[in-house]
Short mmCIF file of C-alpha atoms in Angstrom, two decimals:
data_model
loop_
_atom_site.label_atom_id
_atom_site.label_comp_id
_atom_site.label_asym_id
_atom_site.label_seq_id
_atom_site.Cartn_x
_atom_site.Cartn_y
_atom_site.Cartn_z
CA UNK A 657 9.68 165.41 291.25
CA UNK A 658 12.62 164.24 292.60
CA UNK A 659 13.74 161.24 290.41
CA UNK A 660 14.06 158.46 292.80
CA UNK A 661 10.55 157.42 295.03
CA UNK A 662 10.61 155.27 298.72
CA UNK A 663 7.75 153.00 301.42
CA UNK A 664 8.16 154.16 304.47
CA UNK A 665 6.38 150.36 305.21
CA UNK A 666 8.91 148.67 304.01
CA UNK A 667 12.59 148.02 301.45
CA UNK A 668 12.85 148.77 298.37
CA UNK A 669 15.42 147.22 295.90
CA UNK A 670 17.91 150.02 295.46
CA UNK A 671 16.55 152.38 292.20
CA UNK A 672 17.69 151.36 289.36
CA UNK A 673 17.26 152.58 285.10
CA UNK A 674 15.07 153.48 282.98
CA UNK A 675 16.60 150.74 280.55
CA UNK A 676 16.00 147.99 282.78
CA UNK A 677 12.15 149.28 283.68
CA UNK A 678 11.27 148.80 279.95
CA UNK A 679 13.09 145.73 279.15
CA UNK A 680 10.96 144.47 281.89
CA UNK A 681 8.11 145.15 281.20
CA UNK A 682 8.02 145.00 277.41
CA UNK A 683 8.62 141.75 279.20
CA UNK A 684 5.04 141.86 280.87
CA UNK A 685 3.38 144.09 277.55
CA UNK A 686 3.63 140.45 275.66
CA UNK A 687 2.58 138.25 278.12
CA UNK A 688 0.28 139.82 280.46
CA UNK A 689 -3.41 138.31 277.97
CA UNK A 690 -6.69 138.98 281.30
CA UNK A 691 -7.58 142.76 281.64
CA UNK A 692 -6.39 144.56 284.34
CA UNK A 693 -6.40 142.26 287.37
CA UNK A 694 -4.63 138.92 285.54
CA UNK A 695 -2.19 142.22 284.74
CA UNK A 696 -1.99 143.56 288.46
CA UNK A 697 -1.09 139.23 289.23
CA UNK A 698 1.38 139.78 286.57
CA UNK A 699 2.93 142.68 288.23
CA UNK A 700 2.91 141.02 291.39
CA UNK A 701 5.02 137.40 290.25
CA UNK A 702 7.92 140.17 288.19
CA UNK A 703 8.25 142.98 289.74
CA UNK A 704 6.87 142.13 293.69
CA UNK A 705 8.19 138.40 294.34
CA UNK A 706 11.39 137.47 291.57
CA UNK A 707 12.87 141.25 290.94
CA UNK A 708 11.67 142.74 294.72
CA UNK A 709 11.42 147.03 293.00
CA UNK A 710 8.76 147.31 295.70
CA UNK A 711 7.94 145.14 299.33
CA UNK A 712 4.95 143.67 299.84
CA UNK A 713 2.51 145.64 301.86
CA UNK A 714 4.32 148.36 299.66
CA UNK A 715 2.41 146.45 296.30
CA UNK A 716 -0.91 146.55 298.69
CA UNK A 717 -1.17 150.33 299.74
CA UNK A 718 -0.05 150.90 295.39
CA UNK A 719 -2.90 149.49 293.91
CA UNK A 720 -5.23 150.28 296.17
CA UNK A 721 -4.37 153.88 295.26
CA UNK A 722 -4.73 153.38 291.20
CA UNK A 723 -8.49 151.39 292.58
CA UNK A 724 -9.46 154.21 294.31
CA UNK A 725 -8.44 157.83 291.17
CA UNK A 726 -10.31 157.13 287.91
CA UNK A 727 -8.41 155.87 284.68
CA UNK A 728 -6.26 151.96 283.98
CA UNK A 729 -5.61 151.24 286.93
CA UNK A 730 -2.67 148.38 286.16
CA UNK A 731 -1.18 151.48 283.77
CA UNK A 732 -1.93 153.62 286.30
CA UNK A 733 0.05 150.75 289.07
CA UNK A 734 2.91 149.90 286.07
CA UNK A 735 3.28 153.59 285.56
CA UNK A 736 4.04 154.62 289.39
CA UNK A 737 5.75 150.76 290.04
CA UNK A 738 8.57 152.57 286.96
CA UNK A 739 8.80 156.28 288.62
CA UNK A 740 10.14 154.52 291.72
CA UNK A 741 12.90 152.31 289.97
CA UNK A 742 13.77 154.87 287.83
CA UNK A 743 12.52 157.81 287.64
CA UNK A 744 9.66 160.18 285.77
CA UNK A 745 11.61 158.04 282.70
CA UNK A 746 11.31 155.62 284.46
CA UNK A 747 7.72 155.78 284.43
CA UNK A 748 6.88 157.43 281.24
CA UNK A 749 9.13 153.86 279.92
CA UNK A 750 7.07 151.95 282.50
CA UNK A 751 4.41 153.26 280.30
CA UNK A 752 5.65 152.62 277.03
CA UNK A 753 6.48 149.12 276.70
CA UNK A 754 3.46 147.96 279.00
CA UNK A 755 1.43 149.84 275.53
CA UNK A 756 2.78 149.64 273.37
CA UNK A 757 2.40 146.37 271.36
CA UNK A 758 -1.11 146.13 272.37
CA UNK A 759 -1.11 149.92 270.39
CA UNK A 760 -0.16 148.41 267.90
CA UNK A 761 -1.47 144.94 266.82
CA UNK A 762 -4.96 146.74 267.27
CA UNK A 763 -3.42 149.74 264.68
CA UNK A 764 -2.32 147.39 262.46
CA UNK A 765 -5.74 145.94 263.14
CA UNK A 766 -7.33 148.98 261.61
CA UNK A 767 -5.40 149.29 259.25
CA UNK A 768 -6.21 146.17 257.99
CA UNK A 769 -9.74 146.46 258.46
CA UNK A 770 -10.36 146.34 254.47
CA UNK A 771 -9.15 143.32 254.62
CA UNK A 772 -11.85 141.57 255.99
CA UNK A 773 -14.93 142.58 253.35
CA UNK A 774 -15.67 138.90 252.08
CA UNK A 775 -17.36 136.61 253.80
CA UNK A 776 -14.48 134.54 255.82
CA UNK A 777 -14.50 138.73 257.11
CA UNK A 778 -17.24 139.95 257.19
CA UNK A 779 -17.94 136.18 260.00
CA UNK A 780 -14.81 137.42 261.61
CA UNK A 781 -16.53 140.88 262.79
CA UNK A 782 -19.32 139.63 263.43
CA UNK A 783 -18.23 136.63 265.37
CA UNK A 784 -15.92 139.68 267.17
CA UNK A 785 -19.03 142.18 267.82
CA UNK A 786 -20.76 138.65 269.64
CA UNK A 787 -17.57 138.34 271.61
CA UNK A 788 -18.08 141.96 273.24
CA UNK A 789 -21.73 140.77 274.08
CA UNK A 790 -19.89 138.03 276.52
CA UNK A 791 -17.24 140.35 277.82
CA UNK A 792 -19.01 143.15 279.03
CA UNK A 793 -22.14 141.11 279.84
CA UNK A 794 -19.48 139.44 282.24
CA UNK A 795 -17.58 142.78 283.16
CA UNK A 796 -21.00 143.99 283.87
CA UNK A 797 -21.81 140.66 286.14
CA UNK A 798 -18.53 140.99 288.18
CA UNK A 799 -18.63 144.47 289.02
CA UNK A 800 -22.71 144.07 290.46
CA UNK A 801 -21.31 141.72 291.85
CA UNK A 802 -18.34 144.02 294.01
CA UNK A 803 -19.36 147.65 293.54
CA UNK A 804 -23.02 146.93 293.93
CA UNK A 805 -23.28 144.66 296.56
CA UNK A 806 -26.43 145.78 298.85
CA UNK A 807 -29.45 147.56 298.43
CA UNK A 808 -28.19 151.06 298.20
CA UNK A 809 -25.50 150.57 296.00
CA UNK A 810 -27.75 148.97 294.22
CA UNK A 811 -29.96 151.10 294.14
CA UNK A 812 -27.72 153.92 292.83
CA UNK A 813 -26.26 151.56 289.44
CA UNK A 814 -30.87 151.22 289.03
CA UNK A 815 -31.33 155.60 288.57
CA UNK A 816 -27.87 155.07 286.82
CA UNK A 817 -28.74 152.98 284.17
CA UNK A 818 -32.38 155.51 283.73
CA UNK A 819 -29.84 158.45 284.14
CA UNK A 820 -28.60 157.40 280.89
CA UNK A 821 -31.39 156.01 279.07
CA UNK A 822 -33.31 159.43 278.90
CA UNK A 823 -30.52 161.82 279.06
CA UNK A 824 -28.11 159.57 276.57
CA UNK A 825 -24.08 160.64 275.46
CA UNK A 826 -21.49 162.06 277.31
CA UNK A 827 -22.46 164.36 278.76
CA UNK A 828 -25.00 162.17 280.58
CA UNK A 829 -22.47 160.04 281.29
CA UNK A 830 -21.29 162.04 283.68
CA UNK A 831 -23.31 163.53 285.11
CA UNK A 832 -23.98 160.15 286.52
CA UNK A 833 -20.45 159.38 287.99
CA UNK A 834 -21.67 163.00 289.91
CA UNK A 835 -25.04 162.42 291.16
CA UNK A 836 -24.38 158.51 292.60
CA UNK A 837 -20.99 160.06 294.56
CA UNK A 838 -23.72 162.51 295.47
CA UNK A 839 -25.79 160.13 296.77
CA UNK A 840 -22.77 157.46 298.28
CA UNK A 841 -22.53 160.30 301.02
CA UNK A 842 -26.14 160.01 301.98
CA UNK A 843 -26.61 155.80 301.11
CA UNK A 844 -23.12 154.49 301.74
CA UNK A 845 -22.17 155.35 305.08
CA UNK A 846 -21.33 152.32 306.23
CA UNK A 847 -18.26 151.70 308.95
CA UNK A 848 -15.21 150.36 307.12
CA UNK A 849 -12.30 148.56 307.94
CA UNK A 850 -8.84 150.95 309.53
CA UNK A 851 -7.49 151.62 305.95
CA UNK A 852 -3.26 150.00 306.75
CA UNK A 853 -0.14 151.76 305.43
CA UNK A 854 1.80 153.84 304.81
CA UNK A 855 2.89 155.08 301.43
CA UNK A 856 5.20 157.45 300.45
CA UNK A 857 7.11 158.69 296.53
CA UNK A 858 9.01 160.91 296.04
CA UNK A 859 6.36 162.84 294.34
CA UNK A 860 6.33 167.27 296.41
CA UNK A 861 3.25 168.28 297.21
CA UNK A 862 4.26 171.51 294.77
CA UNK A 863 4.60 168.36 291.70
CA UNK A 864 1.12 166.99 293.24
CA UNK A 865 -0.61 170.89 293.01
CA UNK A 866 0.81 171.60 289.41
CA UNK A 867 -0.49 167.96 288.05
CA UNK A 868 -4.10 168.77 289.48
CA UNK A 869 -3.88 171.52 288.17
CA UNK A 870 -3.48 170.45 284.25
CA UNK A 871 -5.96 167.59 284.68
CA UNK A 872 -8.80 169.91 285.44
CA UNK A 873 -7.51 172.56 283.57
CA UNK A 874 -7.69 170.40 279.53
CA UNK A 875 -10.47 168.85 281.40
CA UNK A 876 -12.51 171.96 281.17
CA UNK A 877 -11.00 174.03 279.07
CA UNK A 878 -10.32 171.52 275.79
CA UNK A 879 -13.54 171.72 274.53
CA UNK A 880 -13.68 175.27 274.15
CA UNK A 881 -10.58 175.53 272.49
CA UNK A 882 -11.59 171.94 270.00
CA UNK A 883 -14.06 173.81 267.90
CA UNK A 884 -13.06 173.76 264.57
CA UNK A 885 -9.48 171.76 265.19
CA UNK A 886 -10.01 168.24 264.02
CA UNK A 887 -7.23 166.89 266.07
CA UNK A 888 -7.25 168.31 269.51
CA UNK A 889 -11.71 167.55 269.26
CA UNK A 890 -10.09 163.78 269.23
CA UNK A 891 -7.41 164.49 271.88
CA UNK A 892 -10.36 166.64 273.76
CA UNK A 893 -12.71 163.15 274.02
CA UNK A 894 -10.38 160.46 273.92
CA UNK A 895 -8.93 162.89 277.22
CA UNK A 896 -12.66 162.88 278.60
CA UNK A 897 -13.49 159.56 278.90
CA UNK A 898 -10.50 158.30 279.88
CA UNK A 899 -10.88 160.77 282.65
CA UNK A 900 -14.26 159.27 284.00
CA UNK A 901 -13.34 155.70 284.07
CA UNK A 902 -14.28 154.83 287.33
CA UNK A 903 -13.89 150.86 288.37
CA UNK A 904 -12.49 149.08 285.54
CA UNK A 905 -11.17 149.37 281.96
CA UNK A 906 -14.26 148.15 280.50
CA UNK A 907 -16.47 151.22 281.84
CA UNK A 908 -14.13 153.07 278.94
CA UNK A 909 -17.17 151.51 276.53
CA UNK A 910 -20.32 153.92 276.57
CA UNK A 911 -17.46 156.48 277.19
CA UNK A 912 -15.23 155.91 273.64
CA UNK A 913 -18.22 154.79 272.22
CA UNK A 914 -20.38 158.38 273.12
CA UNK A 915 -16.68 160.93 272.49
CA UNK A 916 -16.84 158.87 268.42
CA UNK A 917 -20.40 159.01 267.71
CA UNK A 918 -19.95 162.63 269.35
CA UNK A 919 -17.03 163.08 266.91
CA UNK A 920 -17.92 160.97 263.98
CA UNK A 921 -16.73 158.08 261.53
CA UNK A 922 -16.81 155.82 263.56
CA UNK A 923 -19.81 153.17 263.19
CA UNK A 924 -21.33 150.96 265.85
CA UNK A 925 -20.16 147.63 263.37
CA UNK A 926 -16.12 148.63 263.23
CA UNK A 927 -16.22 149.80 267.26
CA UNK A 928 -17.73 146.53 268.76
CA UNK A 929 -15.20 144.51 266.23
CA UNK A 930 -12.18 146.02 267.48
CA UNK A 931 -13.64 146.30 271.19
CA UNK A 932 -13.35 142.19 269.79
CA UNK A 933 -10.19 142.19 269.30
CA UNK A 934 -8.82 143.48 272.08
CA UNK A 935 -9.84 141.49 274.30
CA UNK A 936 -7.14 138.72 272.33
CA UNK A 937 -3.85 140.60 273.03
CA UNK A 938 -1.39 141.39 275.78
CA UNK A 939 -1.63 144.67 278.16
CA UNK A 940 -4.11 147.64 279.45
CA UNK A 941 -7.37 147.20 277.37
CA UNK A 942 -7.53 151.03 276.83
CA UNK A 943 -4.43 150.87 273.66
CA UNK A 944 -8.48 150.20 272.63
CA UNK A 945 -8.19 153.80 271.78
CA UNK A 946 -5.42 154.16 269.46
CA UNK A 947 -7.37 151.29 267.35
CA UNK A 948 -10.64 154.29 267.05
CA UNK A 949 -8.35 156.38 266.63
CA UNK A 950 -6.31 154.54 263.47
CA UNK A 951 -9.81 154.54 261.71
CA UNK A 952 -12.08 157.79 262.85
CA UNK A 953 -13.01 158.66 259.39
CA UNK A 954 -11.97 163.13 261.22
CA UNK A 955 -8.30 164.54 260.49
CA UNK A 956 -5.68 163.21 261.63
CA UNK A 957 -6.52 159.80 261.43
CA UNK A 958 -4.22 156.45 261.34
CA UNK A 959 -1.36 156.26 263.09
CA UNK A 960 -1.06 160.24 263.83
CA UNK A 961 -4.64 159.68 265.27
CA UNK A 962 -3.31 155.94 267.09
CA UNK A 963 -1.19 158.64 269.02
CA UNK A 964 -3.05 161.48 269.55
CA UNK A 965 -5.87 158.59 271.17
CA UNK A 966 -3.59 156.98 273.17
CA UNK A 967 -1.91 159.92 274.89
CA UNK A 968 -5.41 161.01 275.44
CA UNK A 969 -7.12 158.36 276.77
CA UNK A 970 -3.82 158.64 279.14
CA UNK A 971 -2.36 161.46 280.27
CA UNK A 972 -5.02 162.06 283.19
CA UNK A 973 -4.78 158.69 284.88
CA UNK A 974 -1.66 159.64 285.28
CA UNK A 975 -2.51 163.00 286.39
CA UNK A 976 -4.25 161.98 289.30
CA UNK A 977 -1.58 160.07 289.98
CA UNK A 978 1.15 161.84 290.19
CA UNK A 979 -1.75 165.04 292.50
CA UNK A 980 -2.81 161.71 294.28
CA UNK A 981 0.65 159.92 295.58
CA UNK A 982 1.50 163.67 297.87
CA UNK A 983 -1.42 163.28 299.94
CA UNK A 984 -3.12 160.63 299.95
CA UNK A 985 -2.34 158.71 302.85
CA UNK A 986 -4.48 161.98 304.88
CA UNK A 987 -6.80 162.12 301.52
CA UNK A 988 -8.05 157.46 301.63
CA UNK A 989 -8.51 158.29 305.64
CA UNK A 990 -11.55 160.66 305.17
CA UNK A 991 -14.38 158.77 305.26
CA UNK A 992 -17.08 161.37 302.49
CA UNK A 993 -13.97 159.94 300.04
CA UNK A 994 -14.69 156.67 300.79
CA UNK A 995 -19.16 157.14 300.41
CA UNK A 996 -18.47 159.64 297.92
CA UNK A 997 -16.25 156.60 295.65
CA UNK A 998 -18.46 153.97 296.85
CA UNK A 999 -21.28 155.80 295.07
CA UNK A 1000 -19.51 156.76 291.82
CA UNK A 1001 -18.55 153.36 291.75
CA UNK A 1002 -21.94 151.98 291.89
CA UNK A 1003 -23.19 154.34 289.05
CA UNK A 1004 -20.39 153.07 286.83
CA UNK A 1005 -21.61 149.23 287.33
CA UNK A 1006 -24.57 151.35 286.02
CA UNK A 1007 -23.66 152.99 282.86
CA UNK A 1008 -21.97 149.56 282.08
CA UNK A 1009 -25.10 147.91 282.12
CA UNK A 1010 -26.95 150.14 280.23
CA UNK A 1011 -23.73 149.79 277.38
CA UNK A 1012 -24.67 146.24 277.27
CA UNK A 1013 -27.55 146.69 276.12
CA UNK A 1014 -27.37 149.78 273.27
CA UNK A 1015 -24.89 149.57 271.88
CA UNK A 1016 -23.47 145.87 272.05
CA UNK A 1017 -26.38 143.64 272.21
CA UNK A 1018 -28.09 145.97 269.52
CA UNK A 1019 -26.24 146.02 267.10
CA UNK A 1020 -24.41 142.23 268.10
CA UNK A 1021 -27.41 140.23 269.28
CA UNK A 1022 -29.57 140.09 265.11
CA UNK A 1023 -30.75 135.88 265.62
CA UNK A 1024 -31.52 133.17 267.95
CA UNK A 1025 -27.42 131.19 267.07
CA UNK A 1026 -25.87 135.53 267.76
CA UNK A 1027 -27.60 134.95 271.37
CA UNK A 1028 -26.18 130.63 271.60
CA UNK A 1029 -22.22 131.75 270.87
CA UNK A 1030 -22.34 134.83 272.40
CA UNK A 1031 -23.42 132.63 275.77
CA UNK A 1032 -21.21 130.11 275.36
CA UNK A 1033 -18.98 132.76 274.61
CA UNK A 1034 -20.16 133.92 278.44
CA UNK A 1035 -20.43 130.86 280.11
CA UNK A 1036 -16.88 130.21 279.08
CA UNK A 1037 -14.42 133.35 280.58
CA UNK A 1038 -17.74 133.36 283.97
CA UNK A 1039 -17.62 128.99 285.09
CA UNK A 1040 -14.06 127.61 283.09
CA UNK A 1041 -12.62 131.12 283.40
CA UNK A 1042 -11.09 130.27 279.67
CA UNK A 1043 -8.28 132.92 278.90
CA UNK A 1044 -10.31 135.96 277.07
CA UNK A 1045 -7.71 135.55 274.26
CA UNK A 1046 -9.05 131.88 274.24
CA UNK A 1047 -12.75 132.91 273.67
CA UNK A 1048 -12.65 135.59 270.81
CA UNK A 1049 -10.95 132.99 268.70
CA UNK A 1050 -13.57 130.75 269.71
CA UNK A 1051 -15.94 132.60 268.48
CA UNK A 1052 -14.49 134.25 265.61
CA UNK A 1053 -14.81 131.57 264.72
CA UNK A 1054 -17.70 130.50 265.15
CA UNK A 1055 -18.92 133.71 263.50
CA UNK A 1056 -17.35 132.84 260.30
CA UNK A 1057 -18.64 128.72 260.67
CA UNK A 1058 -22.13 130.17 261.28
CA UNK A 1059 -22.31 133.78 259.18
CA UNK A 1060 -23.38 131.85 256.24
CA UNK A 1061 -26.06 129.74 257.72
#
């Protein structure tokens, strides 16, 4: 991989430094509330409009690539913009600066979980679990409208729910995504609008191939070498979850729940409380992995566990991005690739829909009061467009107030 990257569909500002990239993304990491779509808007305002690191056409094409690939789309866009501006060190600086603020907050929340043992703390934790119901319901609703808008894709989503329910676990989710992609090849072959633009980064084909080989090698070999090694088992579980996230950050919820249930040590209550807390912090939702790594009952746990989980869940998306950059302009125009991705994304809607019931609903909605609180949060998010962190605060306080009743 060479140091700098350029786009051939417009002008970019001359190359900067990793320090400049770090400062720009630290600001974004401290202020970017609202999830992946909002993050892309913040990136556009700060890096396209104000700093002019890349032009409009180049940014749109980069976003299209990162939405096509598995992984956290907004973090992948940030990683690529860091690569564009400051080379490989700039890419690393962008990820660290954008990820660190929310990861630190969630690790502190995990390490201070014992302080929430009293009635007030229990009410707050339950409120955070109810928040997760509202947030996941909003994600399912929005993704169903965009990723399963017709009969064929709605059918794939429904079949995905059934497959996940009957097979279960991370293996069932992997099989469901693959089956959705296969179904998409047959059922989702509608005509597409011509693909515009041509994005070129200075990443060689050799570097791209090596990155893809490393991605596959880790995905295939880690389960075999992780047996008996808790640290590697932790890395393997979070790496696999990060490798299979199609369709948005919320999809990581069922994948991570299946992985931590397999490794053990994290209850559904603790899992959903952390997921609710993750909605109140800026930056990428994937930093939820840091919370889980910190509270795992198996080694390494604590700060070391948080670091392992955090690196593991982001790594596959970045390897895929580097691997795709040299080949993106040829691959994205192939009808078969587009059809398979439409089917896989529809299957993801079904996977998240199944997770909305178990573990999210079954762990949080224990009374009519809980249902009313979750419905209020859902309406705040979908009808009144309230920022997620405000919904977290309001529903969390609601959990405290309603807890003793």
